[in-house]
Amino acid sequence: MPAHVQLPYTTLEVTPVPVQVQLYGLCGGAETDLFFREDVRSQQKALSLCAQCPMQKACLEYAIDNEEYGVWGGTTESQRAALRGKAKLVTPEQRIAAARLRETIIKAELTVKQIAAAHQVTERTVYRYKERMREEGLLPLLAADALKAKRSAKSKSSSSLARKGTPSKTVSKREVA
Ligand code: SF4
């Protein structure tokens, strides 16, 4: 695992709650038990915390697929079941498989093809996981992404140099159109 990658949860944890939700969700500092009590008063209290939480959207997206019990992302169990419709919850086995796949990706020892073969998933799935993990800050930018960013910075600086070298010209919106 690259030295700079710090996971706030162990990679073998069966429920990979999104990193941002763990770090910035309001319940990180609250009495978590509150979110799993069944009395209406506690539920309302949990829901009102969710209403002020900056991570509500990400939390709900995760919880619809993964969490059957408790208040998550400003919803109760039954509200999430309604949102989920006929779609099935991610099973514990699927969660474990996902955690293992993420762990293999983080180790960065295998190619995409090898990872796909080892975990019996498609290469597309591996790319999709990598993309999500990059968004979560768990993976560095791809070399290709870094190259693209470098080229774009270079072309910006050369075009600004070119502008400096030529007399300025005001182009009206009409001329452009
Ligand atoms: S939306 Fe609610 S359950 Fe989700 S992180 Fe925020 S406070 Fe916690």
Short mmCIF file of C-alpha atoms and ligand atoms in Angstrom, two decimals:
data_model
loop_
_atom_site.label_atom_id
_atom_site.label_comp_id
_atom_site.label_asym_id
_atom_site.label_seq_id
_atom_site.Cartn_x
_atom_site.Cartn_y
_atom_site.Cartn_z
CA MET A 1 0.00 0.00 0.00
CA PRO A 2 1.43 3.42 -0.87
CA ALA A 3 2.70 5.14 2.29
CA HIS A 4 0.47 8.19 1.83
CA VAL A 5 -2.77 6.20 1.88
CA GLN A 6 -4.41 6.40 5.29
CA LEU A 7 -7.59 4.41 5.70
CA PRO A 8 -9.93 5.56 8.43
CA TYR A 9 -11.41 2.05 8.54
CA THR A 10 -9.72 -1.30 8.25
CA THR A 11 -9.89 -2.64 4.71
CA LEU A 12 -11.37 -5.88 5.96
CA GLU A 13 -14.32 -4.14 7.51
CA VAL A 14 -17.38 -5.60 5.88
CA THR A 15 -19.19 -2.30 5.44
CA PRO A 16 -17.10 0.22 3.58
CA VAL A 17 -18.95 3.37 4.57
CA PRO A 18 -17.64 6.10 2.24
CA VAL A 19 -14.57 7.75 3.67
CA GLN A 20 -16.03 11.26 3.44
CA VAL A 21 -19.10 10.16 5.37
CA GLN A 22 -16.94 8.70 8.11
CA LEU A 23 -14.76 11.77 8.31
CA TYR A 24 -17.29 14.56 7.91
CA GLY A 25 -20.65 13.01 8.83
CA LEU A 26 -22.19 14.59 11.92
CA CYS A 27 -22.85 11.25 13.58
CA GLY A 28 -19.11 10.67 13.76
CA GLY A 29 -19.22 12.75 16.93
CA ALA A 30 -22.70 11.84 18.06
CA GLU A 31 -24.07 9.00 20.13
CA THR A 32 -24.22 6.44 17.31
CA ASP A 33 -26.60 4.25 19.28
CA LEU A 34 -29.14 7.02 18.79
CA PHE A 35 -29.35 6.14 15.10
CA PHE A 36 -30.46 2.59 15.84
CA ARG A 37 -33.10 3.15 18.53
CA GLU A 38 -36.65 2.40 17.56
CA ASP A 39 -38.58 4.95 19.62
CA VAL A 40 -39.97 7.88 17.65
CA ARG A 41 -38.25 10.51 19.79
CA SER A 42 -34.77 9.11 19.19
CA GLN A 43 -35.52 8.64 15.52
CA GLN A 44 -36.61 12.26 15.18
CA LYS A 45 -33.46 13.39 16.96
CA ALA A 46 -31.29 11.33 14.60
CA LEU A 47 -33.19 12.59 11.56
CA SER A 48 -32.74 16.19 12.66
CA LEU A 49 -28.97 15.61 12.93
CA CYS A 50 -28.98 14.15 9.43
CA ALA A 51 -30.86 17.21 8.17
CA GLN A 52 -27.89 19.39 9.17
CA CYS A 53 -25.25 16.95 7.98
CA PRO A 54 -23.09 17.99 5.02
CA MET A 55 -22.69 14.32 4.02
CA GLN A 56 -26.39 13.51 3.81
CA LYS A 57 -26.51 12.92 0.05
CA ALA A 58 -23.44 10.66 -0.04
CA CYS A 59 -24.63 8.87 3.08
CA LEU A 60 -28.05 8.17 1.60
CA GLU A 61 -26.60 6.94 -1.70
CA TYR A 62 -24.48 4.47 0.22
CA ALA A 63 -27.21 3.45 2.66
CA ILE A 64 -29.86 2.66 0.05
CA ASP A 65 -27.74 -0.20 -1.22
CA ASN A 66 -26.03 -1.22 1.98
CA GLU A 67 -27.88 -0.45 5.18
CA GLU A 68 -31.06 -2.16 6.28
CA TYR A 69 -31.26 -0.93 9.86
CA GLY A 70 -31.21 2.45 11.56
CA VAL A 71 -31.30 6.04 10.39
CA TRP A 72 -28.92 6.84 7.55
CA GLY A 73 -28.73 9.82 5.24
CA GLY A 74 -31.90 11.38 6.66
CA THR A 75 -34.03 8.28 6.13
CA THR A 76 -35.53 5.56 8.27
CA GLU A 77 -35.40 1.87 7.44
CA SER A 78 -38.83 1.89 5.84
CA GLN A 79 -38.13 5.02 3.81
CA ARG A 80 -35.00 3.42 2.40
CA ALA A 81 -36.85 0.20 1.64
CA ALA A 82 -39.38 2.26 -0.34
CA LEU A 83 -36.60 4.09 -2.20
CA ARG A 84 -34.88 0.81 -2.95
CA GLY A 85 -38.05 -0.66 -4.40
CA LYS A 86 -37.49 -4.16 -5.64
CA ALA A 87 -33.72 -3.82 -5.79
CA LYS A 88 -31.94 -6.07 -3.32
CA LEU A 89 -29.65 -4.93 -0.55
CA VAL A 90 -25.99 -5.65 -0.98
CA THR A 91 -25.42 -8.90 0.90
CA PRO A 92 -22.71 -9.33 3.56
CA GLU A 93 -20.89 -11.66 1.13
CA GLN A 94 -20.92 -8.97 -1.54
CA ARG A 95 -19.61 -6.42 0.95
CA ILE A 96 -16.75 -8.70 1.92
CA ALA A 97 -15.94 -9.31 -1.75
CA ALA A 98 -15.99 -5.54 -2.36
CA ALA A 99 -13.71 -4.89 0.63
CA ARG A 100 -11.25 -7.51 -0.65
CA LEU A 101 -11.30 -6.06 -4.14
CA ARG A 102 -10.59 -2.60 -2.74
CA GLU A 103 -7.78 -4.01 -0.68
CA THR A 104 -6.16 -5.65 -3.72
CA ILE A 105 -6.47 -2.41 -5.69
CA ILE A 106 -4.86 -0.41 -2.90
CA LYS A 107 -1.92 -2.82 -2.70
CA ALA A 108 -1.19 -1.87 -6.34
CA GLU A 109 0.70 -5.10 -6.98
CA LEU A 110 -1.39 -6.45 -9.87
CA THR A 111 -2.55 -5.21 -13.25
CA VAL A 112 -6.24 -4.56 -13.89
CA LYS A 113 -6.43 -7.80 -15.85
CA GLN A 114 -4.86 -9.79 -13.02
CA ILE A 115 -7.11 -8.18 -10.42
CA ALA A 116 -10.20 -8.97 -12.50
CA ALA A 117 -9.12 -12.59 -12.86
CA ALA A 118 -8.23 -12.97 -9.19
CA HIS A 119 -11.57 -11.56 -8.00
CA GLN A 120 -13.69 -13.01 -10.79
CA VAL A 121 -15.04 -9.67 -11.90
CA THR A 122 -14.81 -7.84 -15.21
CA GLU A 123 -12.01 -5.40 -15.95
CA ARG A 124 -14.69 -2.74 -16.22
CA THR A 125 -15.64 -3.38 -12.58
CA VAL A 126 -12.04 -2.92 -11.51
CA TYR A 127 -11.85 0.38 -13.42
CA ARG A 128 -15.13 1.49 -11.83
CA TYR A 129 -13.80 0.71 -8.32
CA LYS A 130 -10.54 2.50 -9.07
CA GLU A 131 -12.40 5.55 -10.27
CA ARG A 132 -14.54 5.67 -7.13
CA MET A 133 -11.54 5.13 -4.89
CA ARG A 134 -9.71 7.97 -6.60
CA GLU A 135 -12.70 10.21 -5.98
CA GLU A 136 -12.53 9.21 -2.32
CA GLY A 137 -8.85 10.12 -2.23
CA LEU A 138 -7.74 6.54 -1.61
CA LEU A 139 -5.75 6.27 -4.81
CA PRO A 140 -3.37 8.69 -6.49
CA LEU A 141 -4.26 10.06 -9.92
CA LEU A 142 -3.62 7.68 -12.78
CA ALA A 143 -0.34 8.29 -14.60
CA ALA A 144 -2.44 9.17 -17.67
CA ASP A 145 -4.47 11.67 -15.65
CA ALA A 146 -1.30 13.22 -14.26
CA LEU A 147 0.13 13.52 -17.79
CA LYS A 148 -3.09 15.13 -19.02
CA ALA A 149 -3.01 17.66 -16.15
CA LYS A 150 0.67 18.42 -16.91
CA ARG A 151 -0.04 18.95 -20.62
CA SER A 152 -3.00 21.18 -19.89
CA ALA A 153 -0.91 23.29 -17.45
CA LYS A 154 1.85 23.51 -20.09
CA SER A 155 -0.53 24.58 -22.85
CA LYS A 156 -2.11 27.17 -20.55
CA SER A 157 1.29 28.66 -19.71
CA SER A 158 2.41 28.70 -23.38
CA SER A 159 -0.83 30.35 -24.49
CA SER A 160 -0.47 32.99 -21.79
CA LEU A 161 3.14 33.59 -22.94
CA ALA A 162 1.89 33.94 -26.51
CA ARG A 163 -0.68 36.47 -25.36
CA LYS A 164 2.00 38.45 -23.56
CA GLY A 165 4.06 38.56 -26.79
CA THR A 166 1.26 39.90 -29.01
CA PRO A 167 -0.48 43.26 -28.83
CA SER A 168 -3.75 42.97 -26.99
CA LYS A 169 -6.87 42.89 -29.04
CA THR A 170 -10.35 43.38 -27.80
CA VAL A 171 -12.74 40.93 -29.42
CA SER A 172 -16.37 41.82 -29.07
CA LYS A 173 -19.02 39.13 -28.55
CA ARG A 174 -20.39 40.05 -32.01
CA GLU A 175 -17.02 39.36 -33.70
CA VAL A 176 -16.84 35.97 -32.02
CA ALA A 177 -20.36 35.12 -33.10
S1 SF4 B 1 -26.49 11.90 7.11
FE1 SF4 B 1 -27.00 11.22 9.17
S2 SF4 B 1 -26.34 9.10 9.29
FE2 SF4 B 1 -25.36 10.02 7.50
S3 SF4 B 1 -23.37 10.74 8.22
FE3 SF4 B 1 -24.77 12.42 8.39
S4 SF4 B 1 -25.58 12.34 10.48
FE4 SF4 B 1 -24.64 10.36 10.03
#
